[in-house]
Coordinates of C-alpha atoms in Angstrom, one line a residue:
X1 CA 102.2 141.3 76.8
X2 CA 101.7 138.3 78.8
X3 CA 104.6 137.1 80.6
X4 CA 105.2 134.2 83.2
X5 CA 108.0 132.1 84.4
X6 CA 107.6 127.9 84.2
X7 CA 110.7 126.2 85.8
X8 CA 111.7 122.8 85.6
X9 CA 114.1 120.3 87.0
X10 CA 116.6 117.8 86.0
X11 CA 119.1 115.3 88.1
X12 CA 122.3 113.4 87.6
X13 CA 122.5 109.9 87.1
X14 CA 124.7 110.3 90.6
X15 CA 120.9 110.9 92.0
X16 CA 120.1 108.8 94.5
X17 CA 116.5 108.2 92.7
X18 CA 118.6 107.9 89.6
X19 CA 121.0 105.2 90.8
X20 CA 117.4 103.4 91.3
X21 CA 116.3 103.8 88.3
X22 CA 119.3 102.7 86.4
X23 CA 119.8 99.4 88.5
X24 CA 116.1 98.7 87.8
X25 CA 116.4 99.1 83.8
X26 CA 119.4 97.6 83.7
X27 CA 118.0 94.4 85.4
X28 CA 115.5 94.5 82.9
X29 CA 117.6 95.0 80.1
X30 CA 119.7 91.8 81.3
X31 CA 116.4 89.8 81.6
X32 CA 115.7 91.3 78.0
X33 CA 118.9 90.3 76.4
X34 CA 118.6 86.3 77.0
X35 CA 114.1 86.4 76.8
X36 CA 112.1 89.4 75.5
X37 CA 109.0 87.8 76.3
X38 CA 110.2 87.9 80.2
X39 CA 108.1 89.8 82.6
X40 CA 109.3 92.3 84.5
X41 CA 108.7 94.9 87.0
X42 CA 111.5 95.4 89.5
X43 CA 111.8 98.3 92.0
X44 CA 114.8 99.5 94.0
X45 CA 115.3 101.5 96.8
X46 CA 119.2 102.7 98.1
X47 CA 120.2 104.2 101.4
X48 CA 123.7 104.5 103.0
X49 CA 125.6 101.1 102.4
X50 CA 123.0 99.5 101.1
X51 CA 121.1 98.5 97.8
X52 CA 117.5 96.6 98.1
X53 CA 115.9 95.3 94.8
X54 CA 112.8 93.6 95.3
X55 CA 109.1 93.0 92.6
X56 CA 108.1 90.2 89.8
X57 CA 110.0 88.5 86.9
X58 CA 108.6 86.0 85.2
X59 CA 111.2 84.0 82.3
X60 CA 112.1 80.6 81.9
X61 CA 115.0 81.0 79.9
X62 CA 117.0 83.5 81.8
X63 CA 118.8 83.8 85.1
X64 CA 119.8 87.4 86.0
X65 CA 122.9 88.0 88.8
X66 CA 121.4 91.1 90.3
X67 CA 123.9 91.7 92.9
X68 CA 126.4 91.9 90.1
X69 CA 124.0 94.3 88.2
X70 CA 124.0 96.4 91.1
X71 CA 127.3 96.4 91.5
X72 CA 128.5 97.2 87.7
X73 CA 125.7 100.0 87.6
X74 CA 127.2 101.4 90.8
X75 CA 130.6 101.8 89.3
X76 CA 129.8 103.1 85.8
X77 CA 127.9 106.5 87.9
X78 CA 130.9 106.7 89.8
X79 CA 130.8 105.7 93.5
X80 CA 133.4 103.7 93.7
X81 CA 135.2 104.8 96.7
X82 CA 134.1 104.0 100.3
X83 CA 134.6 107.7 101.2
X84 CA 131.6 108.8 99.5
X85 CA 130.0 106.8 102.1
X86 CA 128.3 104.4 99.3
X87 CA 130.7 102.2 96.8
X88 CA 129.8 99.4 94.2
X89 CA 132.5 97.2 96.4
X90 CA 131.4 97.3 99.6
X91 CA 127.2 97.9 100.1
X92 CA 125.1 95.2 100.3
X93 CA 122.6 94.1 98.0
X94 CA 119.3 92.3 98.8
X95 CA 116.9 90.9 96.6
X96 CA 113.4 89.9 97.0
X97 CA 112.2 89.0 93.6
X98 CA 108.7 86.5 93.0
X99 CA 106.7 86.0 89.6
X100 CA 104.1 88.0 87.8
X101 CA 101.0 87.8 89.3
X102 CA 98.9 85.2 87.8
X103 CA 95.8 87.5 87.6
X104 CA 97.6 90.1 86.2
X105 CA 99.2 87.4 83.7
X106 CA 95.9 86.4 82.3
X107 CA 95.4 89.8 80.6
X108 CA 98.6 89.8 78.8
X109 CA 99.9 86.6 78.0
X110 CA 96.3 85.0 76.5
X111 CA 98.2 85.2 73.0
X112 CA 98.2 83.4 69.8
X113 CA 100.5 82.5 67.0
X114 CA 100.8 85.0 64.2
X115 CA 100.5 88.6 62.8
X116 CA 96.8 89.4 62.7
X117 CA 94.4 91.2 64.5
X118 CA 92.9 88.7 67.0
X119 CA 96.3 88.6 68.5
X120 CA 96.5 92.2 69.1
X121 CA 92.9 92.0 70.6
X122 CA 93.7 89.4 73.3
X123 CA 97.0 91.1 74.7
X124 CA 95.6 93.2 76.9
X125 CA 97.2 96.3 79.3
X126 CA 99.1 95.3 81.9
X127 CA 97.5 97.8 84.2
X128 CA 94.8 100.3 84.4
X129 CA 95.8 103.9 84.2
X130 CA 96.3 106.8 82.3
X131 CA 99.3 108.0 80.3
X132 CA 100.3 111.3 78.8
X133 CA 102.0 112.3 75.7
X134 CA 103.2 116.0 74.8
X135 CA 104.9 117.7 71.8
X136 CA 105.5 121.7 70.9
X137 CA 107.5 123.5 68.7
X138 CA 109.9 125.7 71.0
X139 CA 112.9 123.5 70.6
X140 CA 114.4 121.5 68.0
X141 CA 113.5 118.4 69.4
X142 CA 109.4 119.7 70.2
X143 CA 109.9 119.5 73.8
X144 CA 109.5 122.1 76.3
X145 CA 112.2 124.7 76.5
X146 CA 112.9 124.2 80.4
X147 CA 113.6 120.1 80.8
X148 CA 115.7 120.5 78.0
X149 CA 118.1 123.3 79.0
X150 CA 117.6 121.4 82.9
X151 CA 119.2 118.5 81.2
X152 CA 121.8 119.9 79.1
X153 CA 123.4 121.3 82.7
X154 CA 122.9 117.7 84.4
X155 CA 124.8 115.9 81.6
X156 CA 127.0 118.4 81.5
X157 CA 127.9 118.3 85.0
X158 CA 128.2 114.3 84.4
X159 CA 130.6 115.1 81.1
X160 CA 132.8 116.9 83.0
X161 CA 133.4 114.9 86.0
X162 CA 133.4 111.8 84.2
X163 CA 136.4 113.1 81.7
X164 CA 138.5 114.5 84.9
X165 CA 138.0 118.1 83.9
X166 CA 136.4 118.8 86.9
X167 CA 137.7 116.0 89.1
X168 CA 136.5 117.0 92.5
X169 CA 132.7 117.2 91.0
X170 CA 131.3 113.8 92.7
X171 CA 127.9 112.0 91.0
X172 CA 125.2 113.6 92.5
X173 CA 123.7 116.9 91.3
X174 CA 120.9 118.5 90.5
X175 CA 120.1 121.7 88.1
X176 CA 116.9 124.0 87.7
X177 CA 115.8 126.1 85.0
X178 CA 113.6 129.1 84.7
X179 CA 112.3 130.5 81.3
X180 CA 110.4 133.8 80.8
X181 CA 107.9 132.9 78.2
X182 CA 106.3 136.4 76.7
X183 CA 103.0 135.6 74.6
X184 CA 103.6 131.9 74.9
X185 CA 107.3 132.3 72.9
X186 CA 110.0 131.4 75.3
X187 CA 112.3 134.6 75.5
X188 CA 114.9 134.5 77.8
X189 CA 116.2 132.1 80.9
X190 CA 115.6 134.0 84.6
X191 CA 116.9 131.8 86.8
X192 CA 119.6 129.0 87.0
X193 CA 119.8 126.8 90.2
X194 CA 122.6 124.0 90.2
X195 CA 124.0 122.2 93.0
X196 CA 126.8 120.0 93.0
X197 CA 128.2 117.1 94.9
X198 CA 131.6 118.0 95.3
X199 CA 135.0 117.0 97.5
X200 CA 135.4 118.4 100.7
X201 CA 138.7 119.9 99.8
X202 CA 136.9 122.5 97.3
X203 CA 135.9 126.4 98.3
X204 CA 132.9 128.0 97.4
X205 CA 134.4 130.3 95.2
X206 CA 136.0 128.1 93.0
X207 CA 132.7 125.9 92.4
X208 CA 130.8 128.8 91.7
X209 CA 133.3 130.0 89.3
X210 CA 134.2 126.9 87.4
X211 CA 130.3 125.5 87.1
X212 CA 129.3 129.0 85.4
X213 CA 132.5 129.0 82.6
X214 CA 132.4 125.1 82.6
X215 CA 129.0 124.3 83.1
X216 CA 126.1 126.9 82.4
X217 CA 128.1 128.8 79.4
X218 CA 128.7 125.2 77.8
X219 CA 125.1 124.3 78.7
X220 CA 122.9 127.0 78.2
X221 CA 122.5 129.0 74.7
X222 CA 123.9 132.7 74.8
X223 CA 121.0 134.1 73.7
X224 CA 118.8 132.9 76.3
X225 CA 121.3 134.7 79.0
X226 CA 121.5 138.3 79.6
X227 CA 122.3 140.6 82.5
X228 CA 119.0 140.1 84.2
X229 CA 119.8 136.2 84.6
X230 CA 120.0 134.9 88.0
X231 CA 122.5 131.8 89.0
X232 CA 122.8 130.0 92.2
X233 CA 125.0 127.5 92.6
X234 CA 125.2 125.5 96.0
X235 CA 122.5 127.8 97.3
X236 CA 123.2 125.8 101.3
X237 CA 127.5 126.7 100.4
X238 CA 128.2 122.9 101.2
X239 CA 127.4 119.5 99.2
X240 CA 130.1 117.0 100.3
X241 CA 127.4 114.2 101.6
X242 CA 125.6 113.3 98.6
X243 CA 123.7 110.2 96.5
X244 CA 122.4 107.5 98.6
X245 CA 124.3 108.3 101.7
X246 CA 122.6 111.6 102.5
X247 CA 119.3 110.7 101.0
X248 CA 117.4 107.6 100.6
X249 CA 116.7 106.7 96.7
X250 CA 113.7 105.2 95.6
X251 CA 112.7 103.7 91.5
X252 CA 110.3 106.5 90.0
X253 CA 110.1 108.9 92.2
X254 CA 111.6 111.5 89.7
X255 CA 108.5 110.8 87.1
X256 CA 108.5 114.5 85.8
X257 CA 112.4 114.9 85.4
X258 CA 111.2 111.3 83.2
X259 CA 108.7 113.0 81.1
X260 CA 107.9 116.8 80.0
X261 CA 109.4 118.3 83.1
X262 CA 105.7 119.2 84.6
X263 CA 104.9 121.0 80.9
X264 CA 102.1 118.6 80.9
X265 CA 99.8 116.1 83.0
X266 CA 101.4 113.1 84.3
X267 CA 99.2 109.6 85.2
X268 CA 101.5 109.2 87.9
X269 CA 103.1 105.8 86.8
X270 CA 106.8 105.4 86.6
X271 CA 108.8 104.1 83.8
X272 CA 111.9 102.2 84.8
X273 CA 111.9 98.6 86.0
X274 CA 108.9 97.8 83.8
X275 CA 108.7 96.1 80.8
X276 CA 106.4 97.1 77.8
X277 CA 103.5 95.0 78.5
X278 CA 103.3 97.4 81.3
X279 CA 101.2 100.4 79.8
X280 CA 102.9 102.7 82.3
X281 CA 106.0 102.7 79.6
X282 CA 104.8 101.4 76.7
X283 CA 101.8 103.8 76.4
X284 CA 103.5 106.8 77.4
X285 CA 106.3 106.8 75.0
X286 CA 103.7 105.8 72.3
X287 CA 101.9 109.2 73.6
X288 CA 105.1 111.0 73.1
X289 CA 105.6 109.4 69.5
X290 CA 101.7 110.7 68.5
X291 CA 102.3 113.7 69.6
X292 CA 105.6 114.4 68.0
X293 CA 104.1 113.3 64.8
X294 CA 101.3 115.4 65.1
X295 CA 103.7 118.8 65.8
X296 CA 105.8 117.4 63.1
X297 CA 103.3 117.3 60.9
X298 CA 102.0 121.0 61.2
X299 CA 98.9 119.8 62.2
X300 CA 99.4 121.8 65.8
X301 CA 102.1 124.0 67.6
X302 CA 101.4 121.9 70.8
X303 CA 99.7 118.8 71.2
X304 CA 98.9 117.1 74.5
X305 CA 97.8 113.4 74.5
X306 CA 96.2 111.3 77.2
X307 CA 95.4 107.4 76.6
X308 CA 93.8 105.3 79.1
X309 CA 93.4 101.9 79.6
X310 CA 91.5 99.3 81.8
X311 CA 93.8 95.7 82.9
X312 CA 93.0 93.1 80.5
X313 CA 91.8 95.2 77.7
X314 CA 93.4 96.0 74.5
X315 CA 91.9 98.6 72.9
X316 CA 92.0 102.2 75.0
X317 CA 88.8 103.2 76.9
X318 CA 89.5 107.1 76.2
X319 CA 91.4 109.0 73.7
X320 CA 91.4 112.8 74.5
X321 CA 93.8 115.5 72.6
X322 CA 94.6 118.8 73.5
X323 CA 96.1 121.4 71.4
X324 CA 95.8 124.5 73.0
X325 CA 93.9 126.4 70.5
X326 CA 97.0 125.8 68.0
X327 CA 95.3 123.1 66.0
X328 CA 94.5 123.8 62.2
X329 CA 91.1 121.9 62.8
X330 CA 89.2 121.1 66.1
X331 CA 90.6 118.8 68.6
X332 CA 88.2 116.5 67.7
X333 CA 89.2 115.8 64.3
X334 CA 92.8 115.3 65.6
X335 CA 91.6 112.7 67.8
X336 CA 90.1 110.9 64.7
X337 CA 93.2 111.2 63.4
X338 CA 95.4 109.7 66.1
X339 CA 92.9 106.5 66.3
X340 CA 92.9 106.2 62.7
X341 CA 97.0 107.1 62.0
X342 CA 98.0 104.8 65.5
X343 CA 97.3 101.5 66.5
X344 CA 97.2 102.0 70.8
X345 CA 97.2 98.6 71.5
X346 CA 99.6 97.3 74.4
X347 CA 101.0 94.5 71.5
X348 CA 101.0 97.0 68.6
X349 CA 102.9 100.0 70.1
X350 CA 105.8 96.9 71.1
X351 CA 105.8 95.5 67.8
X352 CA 105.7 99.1 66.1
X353 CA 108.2 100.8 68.5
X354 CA 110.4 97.9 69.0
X355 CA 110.2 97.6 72.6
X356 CA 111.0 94.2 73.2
X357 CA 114.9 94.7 73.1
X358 CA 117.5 95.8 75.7
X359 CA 117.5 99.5 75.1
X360 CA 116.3 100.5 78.8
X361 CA 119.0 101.8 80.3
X362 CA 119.7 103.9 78.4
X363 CA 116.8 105.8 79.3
X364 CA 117.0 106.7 82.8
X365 CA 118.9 109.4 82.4
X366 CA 118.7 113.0 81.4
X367 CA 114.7 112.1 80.0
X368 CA 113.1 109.7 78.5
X369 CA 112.0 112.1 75.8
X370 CA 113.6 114.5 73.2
X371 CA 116.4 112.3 72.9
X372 CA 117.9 110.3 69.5
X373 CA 118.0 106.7 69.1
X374 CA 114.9 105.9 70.2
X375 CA 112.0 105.0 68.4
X376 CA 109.2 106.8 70.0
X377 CA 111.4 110.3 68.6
X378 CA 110.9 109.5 65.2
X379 CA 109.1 111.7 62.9
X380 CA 107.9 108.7 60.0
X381 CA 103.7 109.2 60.2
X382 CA 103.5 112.7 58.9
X383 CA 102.1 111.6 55.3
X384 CA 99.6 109.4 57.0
X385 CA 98.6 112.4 59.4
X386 CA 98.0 114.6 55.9
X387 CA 96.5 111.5 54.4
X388 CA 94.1 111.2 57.6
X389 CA 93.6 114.8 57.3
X390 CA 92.0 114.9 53.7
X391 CA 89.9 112.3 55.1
X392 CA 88.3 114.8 56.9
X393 CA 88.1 117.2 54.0
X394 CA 90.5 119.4 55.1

């Protein structure tokens, strides 16, 4: 038998990297809202008392009140009380905000009226870069057993404090998850590492306790637990100092809790704050949406997807696909497939996954994949992937 252990990691939205990446997609969803054609890519950063929001929007139309977007994002996570040492009421907000770069602008905005092809072809990729999509069968939702179960706990944890059950659990957190995979088949979870912002008032003991019943055995299938399972929780026995007053938070800087949870490759460009002319986003969820449809489709077990792009440019200078040796025909044929299945222009994938709305926010938390009610999770091209197939005489 072959047997190894692949761990992966999740966060709260009480993060302070989280709280970033929340104020930055919901300042982009705001700027959405009154012009989808708007430009943006905002970054944050948050430290003790203090919120700074700085980058490039571009709109005519629309005037966005960041320091009251701050604010409101602040108090939906929770930190609302000057005790934590960071509240929506009392921390300052800068903003340094300027327009798009006009060089950058001249690949993406050289449009056209109308539906047809030529328009695709002049609205080119924000950026350069590479992007990657990934897909396998071990969970419902084809996503890699160990992000998933790392998210149930972190929402979890959020559920509970949120409804009052556990009311001295405070915003930040962060849970880690290890799964035995024998022969490739996930088998069993080895380790469980969550740590918890919590009041000052609460003993060990009684964490411990009530994050296992309340937490893990709500979180975590039975059959994935057994004897052998090893849970930490708090491993440093203290976590009263959390979120942006005992660590600085930064937009993107928790890319892989984003993605596949390090399953895969990442191109090392982060989602939030950036709207879909930005191949970054755009290009990664449509390498998630490929690859779903391709596991979907029974094409492959696993399929890994990278798409790259030069600024300026429509059309992708390199499609490469990845299976893993689970593919029913070569790798190569897939990748026929994809091009011929999915259009990977920066104007098609917004048009085809709908990106020019205010759904952004909704995002930033718990993964930006493997989640429903967003487009890039839908399963809809598997008759064109057997279509494409027969093509190929198979």
């Amino acid at each position: 038998m072959d047997k190894r252990l692949f761990t992966s990691e999740s966060v709260t939205e009480g993060h302070p990297d989280k709280v970033c990446d929340q104020i930055a997609d919901a300042i982009l969803d705001d700027i959405f809202a009154g012009d989808p054609s708007a430009r943006v890519a905002v970054e944050v950063c948050a430290t003790t008392g203090m919120v700074m929001v700085f980058g490039e929007v571009t709109t005519d139309v629309h005037y966005a009140d960041i320091p009251a977007i701050v604010r409101d994002v602040i108090k939906d996570i929770g930190y609302n009380d000057s005790s934590l040492g960071f509240d929506y009421k009392t921390c300052a907000v800068l903003s340094s905000i300027q327009e798009q770069s006009p060089d950058i602008a001249l690949g993406v905005n050289d449009a056209t009226d109308g539906d047809d092809g030529e328009e695709l072809d002049k609205n080119g990729a924000g950026d350069q870069g590479m992007m990657f999509g990934y897909a396998c069968d071990e969970t419902e939702e084809l996503m890699p057993l160990p992000i998933m179960l790392s998210h149930a706990l972190t929402s979890k944890l959020t559920e509970v404090r949120k409804s009052g059950e556990l009311d001295w659990l405070r915003p930040d957190g962060k849970a880690q998850v290890t799964v035995e995979y024998i022969d490739g088949v996930p088998e069993r979870v080895d380790t469980i590492v969550v740590s918890c912002q919590h009041a000052e008032y609460i003993d060990l003991d009684t964490i411990e306790q009530e994050i296992i019943d309340r937490v893990i055995m709500r979180a975590i299938p039975r059959e994935y637990l057994d004897d052998d399972t090893k849970i930490y929780i708090n491993p440093t026995g203290r976590f009263v100092i959390g979120g942006p007053a005992g660590d600085s938070g930064v937009t993107g800087r928790k890319i892989i809790v984003d993605t596949y949870g390090g399953f895969c490759p990442h191109g090392g460009g982060a989602l939030s704050g950036k709207d879909p002319t930005k191949v970054d986003r755009s290009a990664a969820y449509m390498a998630r949406y490929v690859c779903k449809n391709l596991v979907a489709s029974g094409v492959c077990r696993r399929a890994e997807l990278q798409v790259a792009y030069a600024i300026g440019m429509a059309h992708p200078v390199s499609v490469y696909v990845n299976t893993f040796g689970t593919g029913a025909v070569d790798d190569e044929i897939i990748a026929k497939i994809v091009k011929d299945v999915f259009d990977l222009r920066p104007l098609a994938i917004i048009r085809n996954l709908k990106l020019d709305r205010p759904i952004y926010r909704a995002t930033s938390n718990y993964g930006h994949f493997g989640r429903d009610g967003f487009t890039w999770e839908q399963t809809d091209k598997i008759d064109e992937i057997k279509q494409a197939l027969e093509k190929y005489n198979f």
